[in-house]
Coordinates of C-alpha atoms in Angstrom, one line a residue:
Chain A
M14 CA -3.2 -22.3 84.1
F15 CA -1.9 -19.8 81.5
G16 CA -5.1 -17.8 81.8
A17 CA -5.4 -14.2 82.7
E18 CA -4.4 -14.8 86.3
F19 CA -1.0 -16.3 85.3
V20 CA 1.0 -13.1 85.0
P21 CA -0.2 -11.6 88.3
L22 CA -0.4 -14.7 90.4
S23 CA 2.0 -17.4 88.9
L24 CA 4.7 -15.7 87.1
P25 CA 6.3 -13.8 90.0
P26 CA 6.6 -16.9 92.2
L27 CA 7.9 -18.9 89.2
V28 CA 10.6 -16.3 88.5
I29 CA 11.4 -15.8 92.2
G30 CA 11.7 -19.4 92.9
S31 CA 13.9 -20.0 89.8
L32 CA 16.2 -17.0 90.7
A33 CA 16.6 -18.3 94.3
A34 CA 17.2 -21.9 93.1
V35 CA 20.0 -20.8 90.6
A36 CA 21.6 -18.4 93.1
C37 CA 22.0 -21.3 95.6
A38 CA 22.8 -23.9 93.1
L39 CA 25.8 -22.0 91.5
P40 CA 28.0 -21.9 94.7
G41 CA 26.5 -25.3 95.5
N42 CA 28.5 -26.8 92.7
F43 CA 31.8 -25.9 94.4
L44 CA 30.5 -26.7 97.9
V45 CA 29.5 -30.1 96.8
L46 CA 32.9 -30.8 95.1
R47 CA 34.7 -29.6 98.2
R48 CA 32.6 -31.9 100.3
Q49 CA 31.2 -28.8 102.2
A50 CA 27.7 -29.1 100.9
L51 CA 26.3 -29.2 104.5
I52 CA 27.6 -25.7 105.0
G53 CA 24.7 -24.5 102.9
D54 CA 22.5 -26.3 105.3
A55 CA 24.4 -24.9 108.3
I56 CA 24.1 -21.3 106.9
S57 CA 20.4 -21.5 106.4
H58 CA 20.1 -22.6 110.0
V59 CA 22.4 -20.2 111.5
V60 CA 20.9 -17.1 109.9
L61 CA 17.5 -17.6 111.5
P62 CA 18.3 -16.1 115.0
G63 CA 20.2 -13.4 113.3
I64 CA 17.4 -12.4 111.1
V65 CA 14.9 -12.5 114.0
L66 CA 17.2 -10.4 116.2
A67 CA 17.7 -7.9 113.4
F68 CA 13.9 -7.6 113.0
L69 CA 13.4 -7.2 116.8
V70 CA 16.1 -4.4 116.9
T71 CA 15.1 -2.5 113.8
G72 CA 11.5 -3.5 113.4
S73 CA 11.9 -4.0 109.7
L74 CA 12.6 -6.9 107.3
G75 CA 14.6 -4.7 104.9
T76 CA 17.5 -6.2 103.1
W77 CA 20.3 -4.5 105.2
P78 CA 19.1 -5.3 108.7
M79 CA 18.7 -8.9 107.6
M80 CA 22.1 -9.2 105.8
I81 CA 23.8 -7.7 108.9
G82 CA 21.8 -9.9 111.3
A83 CA 22.6 -13.0 109.3
A84 CA 26.3 -12.0 109.0
A85 CA 26.5 -11.4 112.8
A86 CA 24.8 -14.8 113.5
A87 CA 27.4 -16.5 111.2
L88 CA 30.2 -14.8 113.1
V89 CA 28.8 -16.0 116.5
A90 CA 28.4 -19.5 115.0
V91 CA 32.1 -19.6 113.9
A92 CA 33.3 -18.4 117.3
L93 CA 31.0 -20.9 119.0
I94 CA 32.3 -23.8 116.8
E95 CA 35.9 -22.9 117.4
A96 CA 35.3 -22.6 121.2
I97 CA 33.5 -26.0 121.4
R98 CA 36.1 -27.7 119.2
R99 CA 39.0 -26.4 121.4
I100 CA 37.4 -26.7 124.8
G101 CA 35.8 -30.0 124.1
G102 CA 38.5 -31.4 122.1
I103 CA 36.2 -32.8 119.5
E104 CA 36.2 -32.8 115.7
P105 CA 34.9 -29.8 113.8
G106 CA 32.0 -31.7 112.2
A107 CA 30.5 -32.5 115.7
A108 CA 31.0 -29.0 116.9
M109 CA 29.2 -27.6 113.9
G110 CA 26.3 -30.0 114.3
V111 CA 25.8 -28.8 117.9
V112 CA 26.1 -25.1 117.1
F113 CA 23.9 -25.1 114.0
T114 CA 21.0 -27.0 115.4
T115 CA 21.2 -25.1 118.8
L116 CA 21.2 -21.7 116.9
F117 CA 18.3 -22.7 114.7
A118 CA 16.3 -23.8 117.8
A119 CA 17.1 -20.6 119.4
G120 CA 15.9 -18.8 116.4
V121 CA 12.6 -20.7 116.4
L122 CA 12.1 -20.0 120.1
L123 CA 12.9 -16.3 119.6
L124 CA 10.3 -16.3 116.8
E125 CA 7.6 -17.8 118.8
R126 CA 8.2 -15.6 121.8
S127 CA 8.2 -12.3 119.9
D128 CA 5.5 -10.4 118.2
T129 CA 6.2 -10.6 114.5
S130 CA 2.6 -10.8 113.5
S131 CA 2.8 -7.5 111.5
V132 CA 5.3 -9.1 109.1
H133 CA 5.8 -12.3 107.3
L134 CA 8.1 -13.9 109.9
D135 CA 7.0 -17.0 111.7
V136 CA 8.3 -20.5 112.0
E137 CA 6.4 -21.7 109.0
H138 CA 7.7 -18.8 106.9
A139 CA 11.2 -19.5 108.0
L140 CA 11.0 -23.1 106.8
M141 CA 8.7 -22.7 103.8
G142 CA 8.9 -19.1 102.7
S143 CA 5.9 -17.6 101.2
L144 CA 6.4 -18.2 97.5
E145 CA 2.6 -18.4 97.0
S146 CA 2.0 -14.9 98.5
L147 CA 4.5 -13.1 96.2
I148 CA 1.9 -11.9 93.8
W149 CA 1.9 -8.9 91.4
L150 CA -1.5 -7.3 91.3
D151 CA -0.4 -4.6 89.0
G152 CA 0.6 -7.3 86.4
T153 CA -2.8 -7.5 84.7
G154 CA -1.4 -9.4 81.6
W155 CA 1.7 -10.0 79.6
G156 CA 1.6 -6.4 78.4
S157 CA 2.4 -5.3 82.0
L158 CA 5.9 -6.7 81.5
F159 CA 6.5 -3.5 79.4
D160 CA 4.7 -1.2 81.6
P161 CA 7.1 0.7 83.9
E162 CA 4.3 1.7 86.3
A163 CA 3.2 -1.8 86.8
L164 CA 6.8 -3.0 87.0
A165 CA 7.4 -0.7 89.8
Y166 CA 5.0 -2.7 91.9
L167 CA 6.7 -6.1 91.5
P168 CA 7.2 -8.0 94.7
P169 CA 10.5 -6.6 96.1
E170 CA 11.9 -10.1 96.4
L171 CA 12.1 -10.4 92.7
P172 CA 14.6 -7.5 92.0
R173 CA 16.5 -8.4 95.2
L174 CA 17.1 -12.0 94.0
A175 CA 17.7 -10.9 90.5
I176 CA 20.6 -8.7 91.9
T177 CA 21.8 -11.4 94.1
L178 CA 21.9 -13.9 91.3
T179 CA 23.8 -11.5 89.1
I180 CA 26.4 -10.9 91.8
V181 CA 26.7 -14.7 92.4
A182 CA 27.1 -15.4 88.6
L183 CA 29.5 -12.7 88.1
L184 CA 31.7 -13.8 91.1
T185 CA 31.5 -17.4 89.7
A186 CA 32.6 -16.3 86.2
I187 CA 35.4 -13.9 87.3
F188 CA 36.9 -16.3 89.9
W189 CA 36.3 -19.4 87.8
R190 CA 39.9 -20.5 87.4
P191 CA 41.0 -19.9 91.1
L192 CA 37.9 -21.6 92.4
K193 CA 38.4 -24.6 90.1
I194 CA 42.2 -25.0 90.8
S195 CA 41.8 -24.5 94.5
T196 CA 38.9 -26.9 94.7
F197 CA 40.7 -29.7 92.8
D198 CA 44.2 -29.2 94.2
P199 CA 44.6 -26.8 97.1
G200 CA 48.3 -27.6 97.7
F201 CA 49.2 -26.8 94.0
A202 CA 46.9 -23.8 94.1
Q203 CA 48.8 -22.4 97.2
V204 CA 52.2 -22.9 95.7
I205 CA 51.4 -21.0 92.5
G206 CA 50.3 -18.2 94.8
L207 CA 46.5 -18.4 94.9
P208 CA 45.1 -17.2 98.3
T209 CA 43.3 -20.5 99.0
T210 CA 42.0 -19.5 102.5
L211 CA 40.5 -16.3 101.0
I212 CA 39.0 -18.2 98.1
G213 CA 37.3 -20.6 100.5
L214 CA 35.9 -17.7 102.6
G215 CA 34.7 -16.0 99.5
L216 CA 32.9 -19.0 98.4
V217 CA 31.2 -19.6 101.8
S218 CA 30.4 -15.8 102.0
T219 CA 28.8 -15.9 98.5
A220 CA 26.8 -19.0 99.4
A221 CA 25.7 -17.2 102.6
M222 CA 24.6 -14.2 100.6
A223 CA 22.6 -16.3 98.3
A224 CA 21.2 -18.2 101.3
V225 CA 20.0 -15.0 103.1
A226 CA 18.4 -13.6 100.0
A227 CA 16.7 -16.7 99.1
F228 CA 15.7 -17.4 102.6
D229 CA 13.3 -14.5 102.9
A230 CA 11.5 -15.4 99.7
V231 CA 11.4 -19.2 99.8
G232 CA 12.4 -20.4 103.1
S233 CA 15.2 -22.5 104.4
I234 CA 14.0 -25.9 102.9
I235 CA 14.6 -24.7 99.3
V236 CA 17.9 -23.2 100.3
I237 CA 19.1 -26.5 101.6
A238 CA 17.8 -28.4 98.8
M239 CA 19.2 -26.1 96.1
F240 CA 22.7 -26.1 97.6
I241 CA 22.9 -29.8 97.1
C242 CA 20.4 -31.5 94.8
P243 CA 20.9 -29.7 91.5
P244 CA 24.8 -29.7 91.7
A245 CA 24.9 -33.3 92.8
A246 CA 22.5 -34.3 90.0
A247 CA 24.5 -32.3 87.5
R248 CA 27.7 -34.0 88.5
L249 CA 26.1 -37.3 87.5
M250 CA 25.4 -36.0 84.0
T251 CA 28.8 -34.9 82.9
N252 CA 32.5 -35.1 83.6
R253 CA 33.3 -31.5 82.9
L254 CA 32.8 -28.7 85.5
E255 CA 31.9 -26.2 82.9
I256 CA 29.1 -28.4 81.7
Q257 CA 28.1 -29.5 85.2
I258 CA 27.4 -25.8 86.1
L259 CA 24.9 -25.6 83.1
W260 CA 23.2 -28.7 84.1
S261 CA 22.8 -27.5 87.7
V262 CA 21.2 -24.3 86.4
L263 CA 18.8 -26.2 84.3
F264 CA 17.9 -28.6 87.1
A265 CA 17.5 -25.7 89.5
V266 CA 15.0 -23.9 87.2
L267 CA 13.3 -27.2 86.4
S268 CA 12.8 -28.0 90.1
A269 CA 11.5 -24.4 90.9
T270 CA 9.1 -24.2 88.0
T271 CA 7.8 -27.9 88.0
G272 CA 7.6 -27.9 91.8
Y273 CA 5.7 -24.7 92.0
I274 CA 3.2 -25.8 89.2
L275 CA 2.8 -29.3 90.9
A276 CA 2.1 -27.7 94.3
G277 CA -0.5 -25.3 92.9
Y278 CA -2.2 -27.5 90.3
G279 CA -1.1 -31.0 91.2
P280 CA -3.8 -31.6 93.8
L281 CA -6.5 -30.2 91.5
W282 CA -5.4 -32.7 88.8
L283 CA -5.8 -35.4 91.3
G284 CA -9.3 -34.2 92.2
A285 CA -8.5 -32.5 95.5
D286 CA -9.4 -28.9 96.0
N287 CA -6.4 -27.7 98.0
T288 CA -2.8 -26.9 97.2
V289 CA 0.3 -28.0 98.9
S290 CA 3.3 -26.0 100.0
A291 CA 5.3 -24.7 96.9
A292 CA 8.6 -24.8 98.8
G293 CA 8.1 -28.4 99.9
M294 CA 7.1 -29.5 96.4
I295 CA 10.1 -27.7 94.9
A296 CA 12.5 -29.4 97.2
T297 CA 10.8 -32.7 96.6
V298 CA 11.2 -32.3 92.8
A299 CA 14.8 -31.4 93.3
G300 CA 15.3 -34.7 95.3
L301 CA 13.4 -36.6 92.6
I302 CA 15.8 -35.3 89.9
L303 CA 18.8 -36.2 92.0
G304 CA 17.3 -39.7 92.5
L305 CA 16.8 -40.1 88.7
A306 CA 20.3 -38.9 88.0
A307 CA 21.8 -41.3 90.6
L308 CA 19.9 -44.1 88.9
F309 CA 20.3 -43.3 85.2
G310 CA 22.9 -40.4 85.0
P311 CA 25.6 -41.3 82.4
C312 CA 28.5 -40.3 84.6
R313 CA 28.0 -42.2 87.8
N314 CA 31.0 -43.6 89.4
R315 CA 31.2 -46.4 91.9
A316 CA 34.6 -45.6 93.1
G317 CA 33.4 -44.6 96.5
A318 CA 31.1 -47.6 96.9
P319 CA 31.9 -50.2 99.6
L320 CA 33.5 -53.4 98.3
G321 CA 31.0 -55.9 97.1
A322 CA 28.3 -53.3 96.6
Chain B
M13 CA 69.1 -9.4 99.4
N14 CA 70.8 -12.6 98.6
A15 CA 72.4 -12.9 102.0
V16 CA 70.5 -14.0 105.1
S17 CA 71.6 -13.3 108.6
L18 CA 71.5 -16.3 110.8
A19 CA 71.6 -16.2 114.5
A20 CA 74.2 -18.9 115.5
T21 CA 74.0 -20.7 118.9
S22 CA 76.7 -18.6 120.2
G23 CA 74.7 -15.5 119.7
T24 CA 77.0 -14.1 116.9
H25 CA 75.5 -13.4 113.5
V26 CA 76.8 -15.4 110.5
T27 CA 76.0 -14.2 107.1
E28 CA 75.6 -16.9 104.5
D29 CA 75.2 -16.6 100.8
L30 CA 72.0 -18.6 100.0
S31 CA 71.8 -17.6 96.4
K32 CA 73.9 -20.5 95.2
Y33 CA 71.2 -22.8 96.3
A34 CA 68.0 -23.6 94.4
M35 CA 66.4 -24.0 97.7
A36 CA 67.8 -23.4 101.2
V37 CA 65.9 -24.3 104.3
R38 CA 67.1 -23.0 107.6
G39 CA 66.0 -24.0 111.1
L40 CA 62.6 -25.4 109.9
T41 CA 60.4 -26.8 112.7
V42 CA 56.8 -28.0 112.2
S43 CA 54.5 -29.6 114.7
Y44 CA 51.2 -31.2 114.6
G45 CA 49.3 -30.8 117.8
G46 CA 52.3 -29.9 120.0
K47 CA 54.4 -32.7 118.8
P48 CA 57.2 -31.7 116.4
V49 CA 57.3 -33.8 113.2
V50 CA 60.1 -31.7 111.7
F51 CA 62.7 -30.3 114.1
S52 CA 65.3 -27.6 113.3
V53 CA 65.9 -28.8 109.8
D54 CA 68.5 -27.3 107.5
M55 CA 68.5 -28.4 103.8
S56 CA 70.7 -26.9 101.0
I57 CA 69.7 -28.0 97.5
P58 CA 72.4 -26.9 95.0
T59 CA 71.2 -25.6 91.6
G60 CA 71.2 -28.3 88.9
S61 CA 71.2 -31.2 91.4
M62 CA 68.8 -34.1 91.7
T63 CA 68.0 -34.9 95.3
A64 CA 66.0 -37.7 97.0
I65 CA 64.4 -36.9 100.3
I66 CA 64.4 -40.3 102.2
G67 CA 63.5 -41.5 105.6
P68 CA 61.1 -43.8 107.3
N69 CA 57.3 -43.4 107.3
G70 CA 56.3 -40.4 109.4
A71 CA 59.7 -39.0 109.3
G72 CA 58.6 -35.6 108.0
K73 CA 59.6 -35.9 104.4
S74 CA 56.4 -34.6 102.8
T75 CA 56.0 -32.1 105.8
T76 CA 59.4 -30.6 105.0
L77 CA 58.4 -29.9 101.4
K78 CA 55.0 -28.6 102.4
A79 CA 56.3 -26.3 105.1
A80 CA 59.0 -25.1 102.8
L81 CA 56.4 -24.2 100.2
G82 CA 54.1 -22.5 102.8
I83 CA 51.4 -25.1 102.4
L84 CA 51.8 -25.9 106.0
K85 CA 52.6 -23.2 108.6
P86 CA 56.0 -24.0 110.3
L87 CA 56.6 -23.0 113.9
S88 CA 59.8 -21.5 112.9
G89 CA 62.2 -21.5 109.9
H90 CA 63.4 -19.7 106.9
V91 CA 63.3 -20.7 103.3
T92 CA 64.8 -19.1 100.2
I93 CA 64.3 -20.1 96.6
F94 CA 67.3 -19.1 94.4
G95 CA 68.3 -16.7 97.2
Q96 CA 64.7 -15.0 97.3
P97 CA 61.7 -15.4 99.5
L98 CA 59.1 -17.8 98.1
D99 CA 56.8 -15.0 97.2
Q100 CA 59.2 -13.5 94.8
A101 CA 60.2 -16.7 93.3
R102 CA 56.9 -18.6 92.7
Q103 CA 57.1 -18.6 89.0
R104 CA 60.4 -20.6 89.3
V105 CA 58.9 -23.4 91.5
S106 CA 56.9 -26.2 90.4
Y107 CA 55.2 -28.5 93.0
V108 CA 53.8 -31.9 92.3
P109 CA 51.7 -33.0 95.3
Q110 CA 51.1 -36.7 96.2
R111 CA 48.8 -38.2 93.7
A112 CA 46.5 -39.4 96.5
S113 CA 46.0 -35.9 97.9
V114 CA 43.5 -34.9 95.3
D115 CA 40.0 -36.3 94.3
W116 CA 40.5 -37.8 90.9
D117 CA 36.7 -37.9 90.6
F118 CA 36.8 -34.2 90.1
P119 CA 34.9 -33.3 86.9
T120 CA 37.6 -32.2 84.6
R121 CA 39.7 -33.4 81.6
V122 CA 43.4 -34.2 81.3
I123 CA 44.2 -31.2 79.3
D124 CA 42.4 -28.9 81.7
V125 CA 44.7 -30.1 84.5
V126 CA 47.7 -29.4 82.4
L127 CA 46.3 -25.9 81.6
M128 CA 46.3 -25.3 85.3
G129 CA 50.0 -25.1 85.2
L130 CA 49.7 -22.1 82.9
Y131 CA 47.4 -20.2 85.3
R132 CA 50.0 -17.5 86.1
Q133 CA 50.3 -16.7 82.4
V134 CA 46.6 -16.1 81.8
G135 CA 45.3 -15.0 85.3
L136 CA 41.7 -14.7 85.9
L137 CA 40.1 -13.9 82.5
K138 CA 42.6 -14.0 79.7
R139 CA 41.9 -16.7 77.2
F140 CA 44.3 -19.6 76.6
S141 CA 45.9 -18.7 73.3
P142 CA 46.4 -21.5 70.7
A143 CA 50.1 -21.3 71.5
L144 CA 49.5 -22.0 75.3
R145 CA 47.2 -24.9 74.3
A146 CA 49.8 -26.3 72.0
K147 CA 52.3 -26.0 74.8
A148 CA 50.0 -27.9 77.2
L149 CA 49.6 -30.7 74.6
D150 CA 53.4 -30.8 74.2
C151 CA 53.8 -31.3 77.9
L152 CA 51.4 -34.2 77.7
T153 CA 53.5 -35.6 74.8
R154 CA 56.7 -35.5 76.9
V155 CA 55.0 -37.8 79.5
G156 CA 53.5 -40.0 76.8
M157 CA 49.9 -39.0 77.5
E158 CA 48.9 -36.9 74.5
E159 CA 46.2 -39.5 73.4
F160 CA 44.5 -39.0 76.8
A161 CA 44.1 -35.2 76.5
T162 CA 40.3 -35.1 76.5
R163 CA 39.7 -38.1 78.9
Q164 CA 38.2 -37.4 82.3
I165 CA 40.9 -37.7 84.9
G166 CA 39.0 -40.4 86.9
Q167 CA 39.3 -42.8 83.9
L168 CA 43.1 -42.9 84.3
S169 CA 45.3 -45.4 86.1
G170 CA 47.4 -44.3 88.9
G171 CA 50.5 -44.2 86.7
Q172 CA 48.7 -42.1 84.2
Q173 CA 47.4 -39.7 86.8
Q174 CA 51.0 -39.2 88.0
R175 CA 52.2 -38.4 84.5
V176 CA 49.4 -35.8 84.1
F177 CA 50.7 -34.1 87.3
L178 CA 54.1 -34.2 85.9
A179 CA 52.9 -32.7 82.6
R180 CA 51.2 -29.8 84.6
A181 CA 54.5 -29.2 86.4
L182 CA 56.4 -29.1 83.1
A183 CA 53.8 -26.6 81.7
Q184 CA 54.9 -24.2 84.5
D185 CA 58.4 -24.0 83.0
A186 CA 60.0 -23.8 86.4
D187 CA 63.6 -24.0 87.4
L188 CA 63.0 -26.0 90.6
Y189 CA 60.8 -29.1 90.7
L190 CA 59.6 -30.5 93.9
L191 CA 57.8 -33.8 93.7
D192 CA 56.1 -35.6 96.6
E193 CA 56.4 -39.4 96.1
P194 CA 56.1 -39.3 92.3
F195 CA 56.7 -43.1 92.2
A196 CA 54.2 -44.1 94.7
G197 CA 51.8 -46.7 93.3
V198 CA 52.8 -46.3 89.6
D199 CA 53.6 -49.0 87.2
A200 CA 57.1 -49.7 85.9
A201 CA 56.6 -48.1 82.6
T202 CA 55.4 -44.9 84.3
E203 CA 58.4 -45.0 86.6
R204 CA 60.8 -45.1 83.7
A205 CA 58.9 -42.4 81.8
I206 CA 59.0 -40.1 84.9
I207 CA 62.7 -40.7 85.6
A208 CA 63.5 -40.0 82.0
V209 CA 61.6 -36.7 82.1
L210 CA 63.3 -35.7 85.5
K211 CA 66.8 -36.6 84.1
D212 CA 66.0 -34.6 81.0
L213 CA 65.1 -31.6 83.2
Q214 CA 68.4 -32.0 85.1
A215 CA 70.3 -32.1 81.7
R216 CA 68.7 -28.7 80.9
G217 CA 70.1 -27.3 84.2
K218 CA 66.9 -27.6 86.2
T219 CA 66.9 -28.6 89.9
V220 CA 64.9 -31.7 91.0
V221 CA 63.8 -32.7 94.5
A222 CA 61.7 -35.7 95.1
V223 CA 60.4 -37.4 98.2
H224 CA 61.4 -41.1 97.5
H225 CA 60.6 -44.4 99.2
D226 CA 62.6 -47.0 97.4
L227 CA 66.1 -47.0 98.7
A228 CA 67.2 -49.5 96.0
T229 CA 66.7 -47.1 93.2
V230 CA 68.2 -44.0 94.8
P231 CA 71.7 -44.5 93.3
A232 CA 70.3 -45.0 89.9
Y233 CA 67.8 -42.1 90.0
F234 CA 69.4 -39.4 92.1
D235 CA 72.9 -37.8 92.7
R236 CA 72.2 -36.5 96.1
V237 CA 70.2 -37.5 99.2
F238 CA 68.6 -35.7 102.1
I239 CA 68.0 -38.2 104.9
I240 CA 65.4 -37.2 107.5
N241 CA 63.9 -38.6 110.6
T242 CA 62.2 -35.6 112.3
R243 CA 65.8 -34.2 112.4
A244 CA 68.1 -33.9 109.4
I245 CA 70.4 -36.9 109.5
A246 CA 72.6 -36.5 106.4
E247 CA 72.6 -34.5 103.3
G248 CA 74.9 -34.4 100.3
P249 CA 76.2 -36.3 97.2
L250 CA 75.6 -40.1 97.3
D251 CA 79.2 -41.0 98.1
T252 CA 79.2 -39.0 101.3
A253 CA 75.7 -39.0 102.5
F254 CA 74.0 -42.1 101.3
T255 CA 75.9 -44.3 103.9
D256 CA 75.0 -47.4 105.8
R257 CA 75.5 -45.5 109.1
A258 CA 73.1 -42.6 108.1
L259 CA 70.5 -45.0 106.9
Q260 CA 70.7 -47.1 110.1
E261 CA 70.4 -43.9 112.1
A262 CA 67.3 -42.9 110.1
Y263 CA 65.6 -46.2 109.9
G264 CA 66.8 -47.8 113.1
G265 CA 67.3 -51.5 113.2
R266 CA 64.4 -52.0 110.7
L267 CA 66.7 -51.8 107.7
S268 CA 69.0 -54.2 106.1
T269 CA 71.3 -52.2 103.8
N270 CA 73.5 -54.8 102.4
H271 CA 71.2 -55.3 99.3
I272 CA 71.4 -51.7 98.3
E273 CA 73.8 -51.4 95.4
G274 CA 75.9 -48.2 95.2
L275 CA 75.7 -47.6 99.0
A276 CA 78.7 -45.5 99.9
Q277 CA 81.2 -47.5 101.9
V278 CA 82.1 -45.2 104.6
S279 CA 83.2 -46.7 107.9

């Protein structure tokens, strides 16, 4: 598998998958601790109709139309949730559940009814992405990594996700203390003058940015899995947030790489001649890592378990 | 800007000097879902005093504190801290939330929680200097928790968690300490340790306000009370405000006051 075809065929998806996984896992750490992990799930559902509409309007799958479409969809979602919550007099969780599933279904319908055959945009792509198709034909060998001409033809998802991850990592590092204080003790944070509402909005926006960037390359399944699984597994490995972040990055990269390799080569090793979906396998590996951490992680805590369990 | 204009009911304007108070609350009303839980409350905390906020469950004790500190948005009301708006006096205020209001499973160590109290000194990116770290450790020593500095906070008992919160407040070097039920669910040793720290603060000229539940310990711990049941019922030094009549008014018939030592005998 490390033969001549590795650099053009396997390296780009491995790197893109890892970048997407880490970009989602970083904000995921704070979302999990704030018990808002499902917001990641929600975002990846809500953005679908926005992206489809943006494509229908502009006819392109460029970064900006997608980002604007996703952001508009998110705004509509927030307005709908607020409206349903007030008019229906129900709790926000229920309103969210209704809005997100409906918007996602609307996105799927829109996709099926519109002609998107010219681009990589269909229901399967929305769920699974197209990691396997992100190949780099100009990368003829390891030497191509130092060849500017070949590098210019890298799949555009790669630099896009690299930039996204850089922004997410920088934001996490710069706002580390406010994020940590306001996640642990919002009341105290407010009294010392931290803008807690703004911090919360910033966190969700950063997560949304990561979700939209990753969505295009790897689909919504990975996005949902990466917001939750690596941070949750990392929490079970340590009792320090600083170290939890490092574990979550490790688990994200491990899921992306192992999942991709298992999807591409696993069936061959088992004697079959097909491959399975990389996105599905990556999410599965992330879930397995979380399962192992839940069974054997050193910092498990039964505080929340029901009595007698 | 130390004087605040208040519109009196008669429509005339009265100018009151609020700078003599560590905290002055005027006309505070807070409602949850259309129902007022704190109604038109005035509170005046003199500098250097030690005040217990008392009242039955759901009387708006914590809500008054939170709204005064901007954590909850009041319907109306005005608050000054040492005569200034809160935004200009934040570095002089230290707030200790209810212990149960945070998730103690949060992945952090005791010392890191205390260092949160020094955030305003380091901001976003500045490193914690050895002097600041030593200060945080010293605050832990003052509450008897220095051995636990590198423990994860989830491994502490309720009393120890409360002491860590107090240490974080001490690290802020504030002039006004507002504590929400600091004695709730703590062991006797912790209660003694906390009250010793608070009395020491008062001895250094600091002002202390605590939401308190145990009426029996009010005379031993505090020198003033603020009694509330949605409306402010009484406020002042123990001998004028901590009265049988005020307590009966706040708690209704549910309270037998004859076992409370030090209750002011005002007929």
